[in-house]
Amino acid sequence: MSDLERIEAAMEEKVRPALRSHGGDISIDHVEGKTVYVKLLGQCAGCPSADLTNETIVEAELKAALPELVEKAVVVQTVSDELWEQAKKLLREHHL
């Protein structure tokens, strides 16, 4: 089994069930060294909690399952950085 297949299998077993329970999913965009770049899909795409989801579920589970292959998981944004920053600013203004 290739490294990519091992990462995909760990995501299928450990990560996807949690994301799917919230109407989301995940795909691997690419891998560079020990960093896995992922895209959050469905309800998880663009969610304000995406960073927390990545840190507490995606990265934590992959590092625990495959410490020799994964040190970090990074979410590839599907919207421009400018739009993302505007959305976060609006959310902060309305929730503080």
GROMACS .gro file of C-alpha atoms in nm:
model
   96
    1MET     CA    1   0.000   0.000   0.000
    2SER     CA    2   0.143   0.341  -0.098
    3ASP     CA    3   0.177   0.627   0.150
    4LEU     CA    4  -0.112   0.809  -0.018
    5GLU     CA    5  -0.330   0.499   0.007
    6ARG     CA    6  -0.243   0.466   0.377
    7ILE     CA    7  -0.339   0.830   0.438
    8GLU     CA    8  -0.663   0.782   0.244
    9ALA     CA    9  -0.744   0.467   0.445
   10ALA     CA   10  -0.685   0.650   0.775
   11MET     CA   11  -0.911   0.933   0.660
   12GLU     CA   12  -1.182   0.685   0.562
   13GLU     CA   13  -1.169   0.512   0.899
   14LYS     CA   14  -1.096   0.798   1.139
   15VAL     CA   15  -1.192   1.131   0.978
   16ARG     CA   16  -1.475   1.089   0.731
   17PRO     CA   17  -1.729   0.942   0.977
   18ALA     CA   18  -1.706   1.255   1.195
   19LEU     CA   19  -1.734   1.493   0.900
   20ARG     CA   20  -2.017   1.298   0.738
   21SER     CA   21  -2.216   1.311   1.060
   22HIS     CA   22  -2.231   1.689   1.000
   23GLY     CA   23  -2.307   1.667   0.628
   24GLY     CA   24  -1.947   1.716   0.520
   25ASP     CA   25  -1.663   1.523   0.365
   26ILE     CA   26  -1.295   1.561   0.282
   27SER     CA   27  -1.057   1.498  -0.006
   28ILE     CA   28  -0.680   1.502  -0.031
   29ASP     CA   29  -0.559   1.784  -0.254
   30HIS     CA   30  -0.191   1.686  -0.237
   31VAL     CA   31   0.088   1.579  -0.004
   32GLU     CA   32   0.421   1.757   0.037
   33GLY     CA   33   0.664   1.582   0.267
   34LYS     CA   34   0.476   1.518   0.590
   35THR     CA   35   0.210   1.783   0.522
   36VAL     CA   36  -0.128   1.672   0.388
   37TYR     CA   37  -0.329   1.938   0.205
   38VAL     CA   38  -0.701   1.869   0.217
   39LYS     CA   39  -1.024   2.018   0.088
   40LEU     CA   40  -1.326   2.020   0.315
   41LEU     CA   41  -1.644   1.943   0.122
   42GLY     CA   42  -2.020   1.963   0.171
   43GLN     CA   43  -2.132   2.142   0.486
   44CYS     CA   44  -1.769   2.160   0.604
   45ALA     CA   45  -1.659   2.369   0.304
   46GLY     CA   46  -1.629   2.729   0.410
   47CYS     CA   47  -1.758   2.658   0.761
   48PRO     CA   48  -1.632   2.910   1.018
   49SER     CA   49  -1.519   2.614   1.231
   50ALA     CA   50  -1.307   2.463   0.951
   51ASP     CA   51  -0.977   2.548   1.122
   52LEU     CA   52  -1.093   2.388   1.446
   53THR     CA   53  -1.223   2.083   1.259
   54ASN     CA   54  -0.891   2.048   1.082
   55GLU     CA   55  -0.690   2.077   1.403
   56THR     CA   56  -0.903   1.861   1.632
   57ILE     CA   57  -1.020   1.595   1.388
   58VAL     CA   58  -0.825   1.581   1.063
   59GLU     CA   59  -0.474   1.660   1.181
   60ALA     CA   60  -0.508   1.490   1.519
   61GLU     CA   61  -0.643   1.165   1.375
   62LEU     CA   62  -0.393   1.147   1.089
   63LYS     CA   63  -0.097   1.221   1.317
   64ALA     CA   64  -0.214   0.958   1.565
   65ALA     CA   65  -0.270   0.693   1.297
   66LEU     CA   66   0.036   0.768   1.083
   67PRO     CA   67   0.297   0.963   1.281
   68GLU     CA   68   0.570   0.850   1.042
   69LEU     CA   69   0.381   1.005   0.746
   70VAL     CA   70   0.185   1.303   0.879
   71GLU     CA   71   0.300   1.596   1.089
   72LYS     CA   72   0.053   1.858   0.967
   73ALA     CA   73  -0.277   1.890   0.781
   74VAL     CA   74  -0.360   2.211   0.596
   75VAL     CA   75  -0.701   2.305   0.459
   76VAL     CA   76  -0.688   2.433   0.103
   77GLN     CA   77  -0.928   2.726   0.088
   78THR     CA   78  -1.193   2.709  -0.179
   79VAL     CA   79  -1.262   3.085  -0.164
   80SER     CA   80  -1.020   3.372  -0.201
   81ASP     CA   81  -0.827   3.481   0.106
   82GLU     CA   82  -0.982   3.827   0.076
   83LEU     CA   83  -1.338   3.692   0.081
   84TRP     CA   84  -1.251   3.458   0.369
   85GLU     CA   85  -1.112   3.750   0.577
   86GLN     CA   86  -1.422   3.961   0.503
   87ALA     CA   87  -1.649   3.679   0.617
   88LYS     CA   88  -1.453   3.627   0.941
   89LYS     CA   89  -1.462   4.002   1.008
   90LEU     CA   90  -1.840   4.008   0.963
   91LEU     CA   91  -1.885   3.710   1.193
   92ARG     CA   92  -1.667   3.867   1.463
   93GLU     CA   93  -1.856   4.197   1.443
   94HIS     CA   94  -2.194   4.030   1.478
   95HIS     CA   95  -2.099   3.786   1.754
   96LEU     CA   96  -1.906   4.016   1.988
   0.00000   0.00000   0.00000
